[in-house]
Every structure is written in C-alpha cells, then in structure tokens.
Amino acid sequence: MTEPAPAIALPAPAVARWQDYVRLLKPRVMSLVVFTAFTGLMCARTPMDPVLGAVAVLCIALGAGGSAALNMAYDADIDLLMRRTRGRPVPAGAVQAADALALGITLSLFSVGIMGLAINWLAAGLLGFTIVFYAVVYTMWLKRRTPQNIVLGGLAGALPPVVGWAAASGAAPFNAWLLVAIIFLWTPPHFWALSLYTSADYANAGVPMMPVVKGPASTRRQILAYSVVLALAALAPTFTGLGGATYFGVAALGGLVFVALAVRLARSGAGDAAPEHDGLYDVKAAARPARDLFAFSILYLFGLFGALLAERFAALAGIST
Amino acid sequence: MSDPNLESPQAAKARGGRNIAIAIALAAFVILVFVISIAKMSAHVAAPH
C-alpha cells in the first residue's frame, strides 16, 4: 500500500507587492501566446477594426495570464520542490494560493466575457476552452499522472492562433487549425529537451515527465520522431495558401536544422548522467545537445510565425513575397 | 511596548503599491468599456444596414 505524499508546508506569508501579482501571470509565456494569437488574427485576412483587434489580443493575453495564475495556485506544492519554479510568488510565500486562485478566476471570466461581448462568442468559447484545458485538464489531471502530460496538455498552448483567427473572422477554418497543429507538434520536443537536463527536479517533485518515467534514451528517440513530423507539418501552410515563398524558406531551412539537432541529440547521451551541476541552467557537456535543441526550438517557432506575419504585412503594404 | 497590529513601513509601502495598481486597473477597465462602445457604435454608424 502506498503512503500518501506528505503535505508540504509553504513558507510563511511575506508582503505581497503588485509586481508579485504580475509574475503570477507568467509574462514571458503570455508574450508568446500574444505573438501566436496575433499571427492567427492577421492570417485570417479579414478586415477588422484595429481597436477591436487590440481588445481581442488583450483578452487573449489576460486569459493566458488568468490560466497561469490558476496553474500557480494549484501547483504551489510541487513548484516549491523544483529550482526552476521555487521562486514563483506562491511557493516563495509572497502571494497566498487563495489570492492567486481569485486572480486567476477573475481574469479568466473577465477575458472570456469581454471577448464574447466585444468580439464574438466563437472566439470567447475557444478562449474559455483553452483556459479550462490548461487549468483543469493539464494542471489538475494530466501533469501529475502521465508522461504524456505535455503532449496532450500542449493543446492549451497551441490554441491561441485559432482564437485570434476566430476573433478576426468569426470562423475557425482548416488553416487556423494547421497553425494549432504546428505548435502542438512543437511542444513535446521543446519541453522534453528541457526536461532531459532538469529531470532531477521533476523526479524530486514527483512529476512524471518522459525522461523520469521512460528514461532519457526513449525520450531522445521520441524527440527525434516528433521533430521529423513537425518539420514536415510546418511545410504544409505553403501548400494550403497560408504561407508564401518566405515562409517556405524559413520552414524548410529551420526544419532541416531542427531535425539535425534532434539527430545529434538522439545520438548523444544527454540526460543519461545524474545532473551534478549547481546552477539550474549550468548544463553539463553531455547535455548540451538537449540545451541546443531547446534553444533552437524557440527560435524556430518564432521564425515560422514571424515569417507568416511578415508576409501578411508585406501583402498589406502591396509588396510581393 | 510596540503594537503587534501596527503595520511595518515595508508592508504599508507594498499595500500602497497594490492600491495604486487596483486603481489603475479599474480606470483601465472603464476606458476599455468606453473604447469598445465607441468602436462598436462607429461600425454600425458606418454600415447601418
């Protein structure tokens, strides 16, 4: 019979500053969400009042912030056990979990309500689904139960482009879901590369990340498989009329580099040795291929969506790409 | 003997900062509703049918 995990005492409450509440919203994640949602909004190619477009992006940003606050409220116990997350406002004792929960619920209801009233209810529904999927399905159900947590949970991070697209056009066509598919396929190699050199933290917190459950060799093979599928899927927008020549060039070149880095990682021993570094991101030489793929994956996604956005702005300016 | 309920200067400063942040958020909400209303009404004025 397994013993239940002992309750972990959070630090005594400290004085909460307004900046601590901003940190609950995960501003860096929010910026990526805004970027991909804005790309979806622009790619819809539907004329939209710029003020209402800005309101839609604001709602998506606040929805992302609300779901991040809900995540931090629920995950405070395991965040305290990992170096990457122990400085977050709730585990650090700056903000009470109940306050983070209240902020998350308020922002979630506010963002969905304003999106519905000011833009349209399809976008509001998709935004609400995204928030619930991240806060409930990923955070409460998947994260602590299965090594497929970030594969399935990645849907929440992948949905912002279709929310933006729906906000602009009132529809969610195939091309919008293609953007969702690209981020969905990008998520596993991105997070597994990171977890290969931070697996000790996840193991310590009892989070069943893939390297902890299946081992680093299996994780490296799965990263390679996802990378190949991702590189091919990222070419698809060129053939559906969504991306042009610039996008194709970025997707083809970026995909080749992505797969090459995944092959290098698969052949390496990244994650095999027990981490002995002192600093969180002081990566041992053996784990560098994982760190390199993790870093490039961010650049790659930014490049893909940046190319789509650049092509759209060029089209609006009458420049042929 | 000091009053245990007395707020420390650090706590008072943090509370003041939170109050200002809430005031700004409320003002931003009022402006947001106003701007949305104008934008929605302008669209109907431009295309009444």
XYZ file of C-alpha atoms in Angstrom:
370
model
C 0.000 0.000 0.000
C 1.442 3.341 -0.940
C 1.610 6.101 1.588
C 0.102 9.428 0.563
C 2.657 12.129 -0.167
C 3.297 14.229 2.932
C 1.767 17.673 2.896
C 4.372 20.284 2.077
C 4.310 23.411 4.176
C 4.565 26.569 2.143
C 6.705 29.412 3.519
C 5.176 31.930 5.894
C 3.372 34.751 4.092
C 5.561 37.655 3.048
C 4.407 41.099 1.993
C 2.835 40.916 -1.471
C 3.831 43.634 -3.897
C 1.869 44.378 -7.060
C 4.793 43.007 -9.066
C 4.211 39.594 -7.475
C 0.692 39.535 -8.919
C 2.106 40.396 -12.355
C 4.546 37.460 -12.023
C 1.562 35.163 -11.389
C 0.505 35.856 -14.987
C 3.756 34.396 -16.453
C 4.502 37.442 -18.645
C 7.061 35.623 -20.834
C 4.632 32.824 -21.701
C 1.961 35.462 -22.214
C 4.153 37.261 -24.765
C 4.497 34.058 -26.846
C 0.730 33.486 -26.624
C 0.080 37.053 -27.781
C 2.521 36.656 -30.667
C 0.952 33.439 -31.994
C -2.604 34.712 -31.417
C -1.809 37.950 -33.260
C -0.379 35.929 -36.146
C -3.622 33.933 -36.309
C -5.629 37.147 -36.214
C -3.631 38.670 -39.081
C -3.627 35.478 -41.176
C -7.431 35.421 -41.155
C -7.188 38.156 -43.808
C -10.435 39.684 -42.589
C -10.652 43.452 -42.227
C -11.051 44.260 -38.532
C -11.372 47.456 -36.555
C -7.850 47.913 -35.112
C -9.304 48.879 -31.743
C -11.360 45.697 -31.576
C -8.313 43.737 -32.789
C -6.319 45.163 -29.887
C -9.168 44.292 -27.500
C -9.147 40.699 -28.801
C -5.381 40.397 -28.245
C -5.783 41.934 -24.774
C -8.466 39.364 -23.916
C -6.227 36.515 -25.094
C -3.307 37.902 -23.044
C -5.447 38.249 -19.910
C -6.913 34.776 -20.460
C -3.394 33.357 -20.677
C -2.469 35.276 -17.526
C -5.550 34.025 -15.703
C -4.837 30.409 -16.559
C -1.198 30.873 -15.457
C -2.380 32.202 -12.072
C -4.711 29.199 -11.686
C -1.775 26.905 -12.535
C 0.448 28.545 -9.931
C -2.280 28.384 -7.280
C -2.724 24.633 -7.788
C 0.916 23.677 -8.329
C 2.465 25.586 -5.404
C 3.402 22.353 -3.597
C 5.446 20.899 -6.466
C 6.756 24.307 -7.573
C 8.406 24.549 -4.165
C 10.423 21.396 -4.896
C 11.892 22.488 -8.247
C 14.669 25.030 -8.662
C 13.101 26.464 -11.823
C 9.826 27.241 -10.033
C 10.536 27.655 -6.326
C 10.950 31.420 -6.743
C 7.381 31.817 -8.035
C 5.169 34.100 -5.902
C 3.070 31.373 -4.219
C 5.835 28.886 -3.259
C 8.052 31.830 -2.260
C 5.322 32.925 0.156
C 4.727 36.346 -1.407
C 1.150 35.575 -2.522
C -1.355 33.235 -0.892
C -2.644 30.390 -3.092
C -6.227 31.576 -2.464
C -5.345 35.043 -3.777
C -3.724 33.543 -6.882
C -6.861 31.440 -7.399
C -9.100 34.507 -7.062
C -6.979 36.481 -9.528
C -6.995 33.581 -11.992
C -10.768 33.124 -11.869
C -11.388 36.876 -12.143
C -9.115 37.333 -15.158
C -10.484 34.208 -16.860
C -14.123 35.290 -16.514
C -13.247 38.863 -17.474
C -11.303 37.903 -20.608
C -13.929 35.440 -21.879
C -16.800 37.831 -21.077
C -15.236 40.829 -22.821
C -14.194 38.670 -25.792
C -17.789 37.459 -26.182
C -19.429 40.855 -25.754
C -16.943 42.898 -27.807
C -15.723 40.437 -30.464
C -17.715 37.209 -30.941
C -18.758 34.190 -28.941
C -16.822 31.643 -31.063
C -13.552 33.328 -30.067
C -14.811 33.617 -26.479
C -15.745 29.921 -26.412
C -12.357 28.873 -27.779
C -10.616 31.139 -25.255
C -12.686 29.691 -22.413
C -11.921 26.149 -23.600
C -8.193 26.982 -23.711
C -8.223 28.310 -20.146
C -10.179 25.327 -18.774
C -7.984 22.881 -20.708
C -4.790 24.381 -19.256
C -6.017 24.915 -15.695
C -8.105 21.764 -15.257
C -7.186 19.132 -17.860
C -3.423 19.795 -17.920
C -2.672 21.199 -14.461
C -5.093 19.168 -12.338
C -5.402 15.906 -14.290
C -2.525 15.249 -16.662
C 0.580 16.888 -15.192
C 0.985 14.587 -12.176
C -0.444 11.436 -13.739
C 1.083 10.637 -17.128
C 4.329 11.129 -19.076
C 2.082 12.265 -21.946
C 1.227 15.336 -19.821
C 2.866 17.926 -22.028
C 1.849 16.141 -25.249
C -1.876 16.339 -24.501
C -1.627 19.467 -22.360
C 0.250 21.156 -25.187
C -3.093 21.695 -26.875
C -3.757 24.584 -24.491
C -0.589 26.369 -25.596
C -1.338 25.572 -29.237
C -4.835 27.070 -29.389
C -4.130 30.859 -29.312
C -3.764 31.167 -33.140
C -7.252 29.744 -33.711
C -8.634 32.063 -31.012
C -7.061 35.022 -32.830
C -8.312 33.761 -36.189
C -11.850 33.326 -34.829
C -11.718 36.801 -33.280
C -10.965 38.333 -36.675
C -13.238 36.283 -38.912
C -15.814 34.585 -36.689
C -14.684 31.238 -38.128
C -12.086 28.548 -37.428
C -11.057 27.129 -40.827
C -8.505 24.419 -41.659
C -5.575 26.835 -41.950
C -6.175 28.077 -38.403
C -6.041 24.505 -37.113
C -2.854 23.961 -39.131
C -1.185 26.638 -37.000
C -2.541 24.873 -33.914
C -1.091 21.569 -35.178
C 2.359 23.121 -35.673
C 2.535 24.378 -32.064
C 1.026 21.106 -30.807
C 3.762 19.073 -32.535
C 6.440 21.571 -31.459
C 5.598 21.284 -27.749
C 6.933 17.734 -26.995
C 10.447 18.172 -28.453
C 10.662 21.625 -26.872
C 9.732 20.557 -23.328
C 11.361 17.118 -23.429
C 14.657 18.704 -24.488
C 14.401 20.942 -21.423
C 13.385 18.065 -19.146
C 16.400 15.994 -20.250
C 18.668 18.305 -18.286
C 16.238 19.183 -15.481
C 14.828 15.676 -14.916
C 16.214 15.508 -11.369
C 13.931 18.386 -10.397
C 10.886 16.723 -11.951
C 11.743 13.409 -10.264
C 12.159 15.181 -6.937
C 8.712 16.765 -7.317
C 7.117 13.502 -8.469
C 6.136 14.915 -11.869
C 6.161 12.013 -14.363
C 7.995 13.745 -17.189
C 9.061 11.459 -20.024
C 12.792 11.177 -19.052
C 11.787 10.329 -15.468
C 9.318 7.581 -16.465
C 10.684 6.123 -19.725
C 14.320 7.157 -19.418
C 16.483 9.533 -21.436
C 17.149 7.178 -24.389
C 13.429 6.687 -25.089
C 12.856 10.425 -24.674
C 15.602 11.249 -27.189
C 14.066 8.857 -29.755
C 10.616 10.368 -29.268
C 12.045 13.879 -29.628
C 13.520 12.839 -32.984
C 10.221 11.318 -34.156
C 8.231 14.428 -33.197
C 10.878 16.669 -34.800
C 10.585 14.898 -38.183
C 6.781 15.091 -38.122
C 6.942 18.734 -37.025
C 9.392 19.712 -39.774
C 7.100 18.150 -42.396
C 3.894 19.594 -40.904
C 5.462 23.056 -40.810
C 5.819 22.929 -44.625
C 2.063 22.343 -45.062
C 0.938 26.012 -44.882
C 2.830 26.608 -48.129
C 0.518 24.162 -49.896
C -2.727 25.395 -48.356
C -2.266 29.004 -49.412
C -1.407 30.232 -45.921
C 2.353 30.709 -46.345
C 4.355 32.086 -49.255
C 7.919 31.674 -50.515
C 9.449 33.411 -47.489
C 7.566 31.137 -45.120
C 8.567 28.071 -47.122
C 12.238 29.079 -46.958
C 12.109 29.599 -43.195
C 10.152 26.355 -42.624
C 12.436 24.274 -44.871
C 15.722 25.617 -43.521
C 14.502 25.723 -39.941
C 13.080 22.210 -40.229
C 16.389 20.845 -41.511
C 18.302 22.414 -38.623
C 15.654 21.225 -36.141
C 15.885 17.623 -37.363
C 19.703 17.777 -37.498
C 19.799 18.932 -33.872
C 17.316 16.178 -32.930
C 19.515 13.544 -34.670
C 22.552 14.894 -32.784
C 20.548 14.696 -29.553
C 19.369 11.148 -30.308
C 22.982 10.040 -30.789
C 24.150 11.797 -27.614
C 23.986 10.670 -24.026
C 22.075 13.757 -22.920
C 20.165 13.032 -19.739
C 21.996 9.753 -19.051
C 24.264 11.057 -16.289
C 22.854 12.247 -12.995
C 22.884 16.033 -13.015
C 25.597 17.375 -10.747
C 25.599 20.996 -11.719
C 24.979 23.680 -9.130
C 23.086 26.224 -11.161
C 19.766 25.401 -12.792
C 20.910 26.080 -16.342
C 24.584 25.112 -15.893
C 24.396 22.282 -18.376
C 26.990 19.510 -18.422
C 28.784 18.951 -21.713
C 26.873 15.713 -22.349
C 23.543 17.531 -22.096
C 24.460 20.366 -24.462
C 22.658 18.813 -27.477
C 19.444 18.948 -25.405
C 20.066 22.554 -24.423
C 20.853 23.481 -28.052
C 17.651 21.893 -29.365
C 15.610 23.584 -26.623
C 17.088 26.993 -27.510
C 16.688 26.490 -31.265
C 13.080 25.318 -30.891
C 12.126 28.762 -29.559
C 13.884 30.478 -32.461
C 12.245 28.067 -34.920
C 8.686 28.721 -33.744
C 9.333 32.449 -33.666
C 10.715 32.216 -37.214
C 7.704 30.311 -38.576
C 5.101 32.671 -37.131
C 7.282 35.708 -37.782
C 7.511 34.731 -41.476
C 3.725 34.405 -41.736
C 3.298 37.750 -40.045
C 5.930 39.412 -42.260
C 4.246 38.051 -45.382
C 0.889 39.360 -44.220
C 2.266 42.834 -43.506
C 4.060 42.793 -46.858
C 0.791 41.886 -48.599
C -0.999 44.723 -46.809
C 1.766 47.076 -47.963
C 1.459 45.764 -51.525
C 4.878 44.093 -51.524
C 5.102 40.718 -53.286
C 6.767 37.869 -51.341
C 5.869 48.006 24.011
C 5.087 48.011 20.286
C 1.600 47.267 18.953
C 1.667 43.830 17.213
C -1.081 45.037 14.862
C 0.948 48.030 13.714
C 1.827 47.770 10.018
C 5.515 47.826 9.179
C 6.754 50.530 6.788
C 7.549 47.841 4.222
C 4.030 46.389 4.429
C 2.483 49.861 4.218
C 4.520 50.640 1.095
C 3.511 47.342 -0.523
C -0.146 47.958 0.342
C 0.063 51.445 -1.175
C 1.518 49.955 -4.362
C -1.256 47.362 -4.560
C -3.905 50.049 -4.044
C -2.475 52.148 -6.881
C -2.338 49.069 -9.138
C -6.020 48.318 -8.406
C -6.937 51.958 -9.108
C -5.117 51.845 -12.454
C -6.785 48.516 -13.325
C -10.251 49.943 -12.538
C -9.556 53.078 -14.588
C -8.284 50.904 -17.462
C -11.477 48.833 -17.299
C -13.652 51.986 -17.561
C -11.597 53.230 -20.533
C -11.760 49.772 -22.147
C -15.578 49.640 -21.940
C -15.780 53.195 -23.309
C -13.423 52.454 -26.215
C -15.246 49.205 -27.084
C -18.595 51.017 -27.026
C -17.336 53.756 -29.370
C -15.761 51.197 -31.737
C -18.919 49.069 -31.887
C -21.170 52.101 -32.402
C -18.859 53.524 -35.073
C -19.106 50.275 -37.018
C -22.908 50.492 -37.012
C -22.849 54.160 -37.995
C -20.526 53.373 -40.913
C -22.664 50.436 -42.071
C -26.202 50.881 -40.688
C -27.649 48.066 -42.762
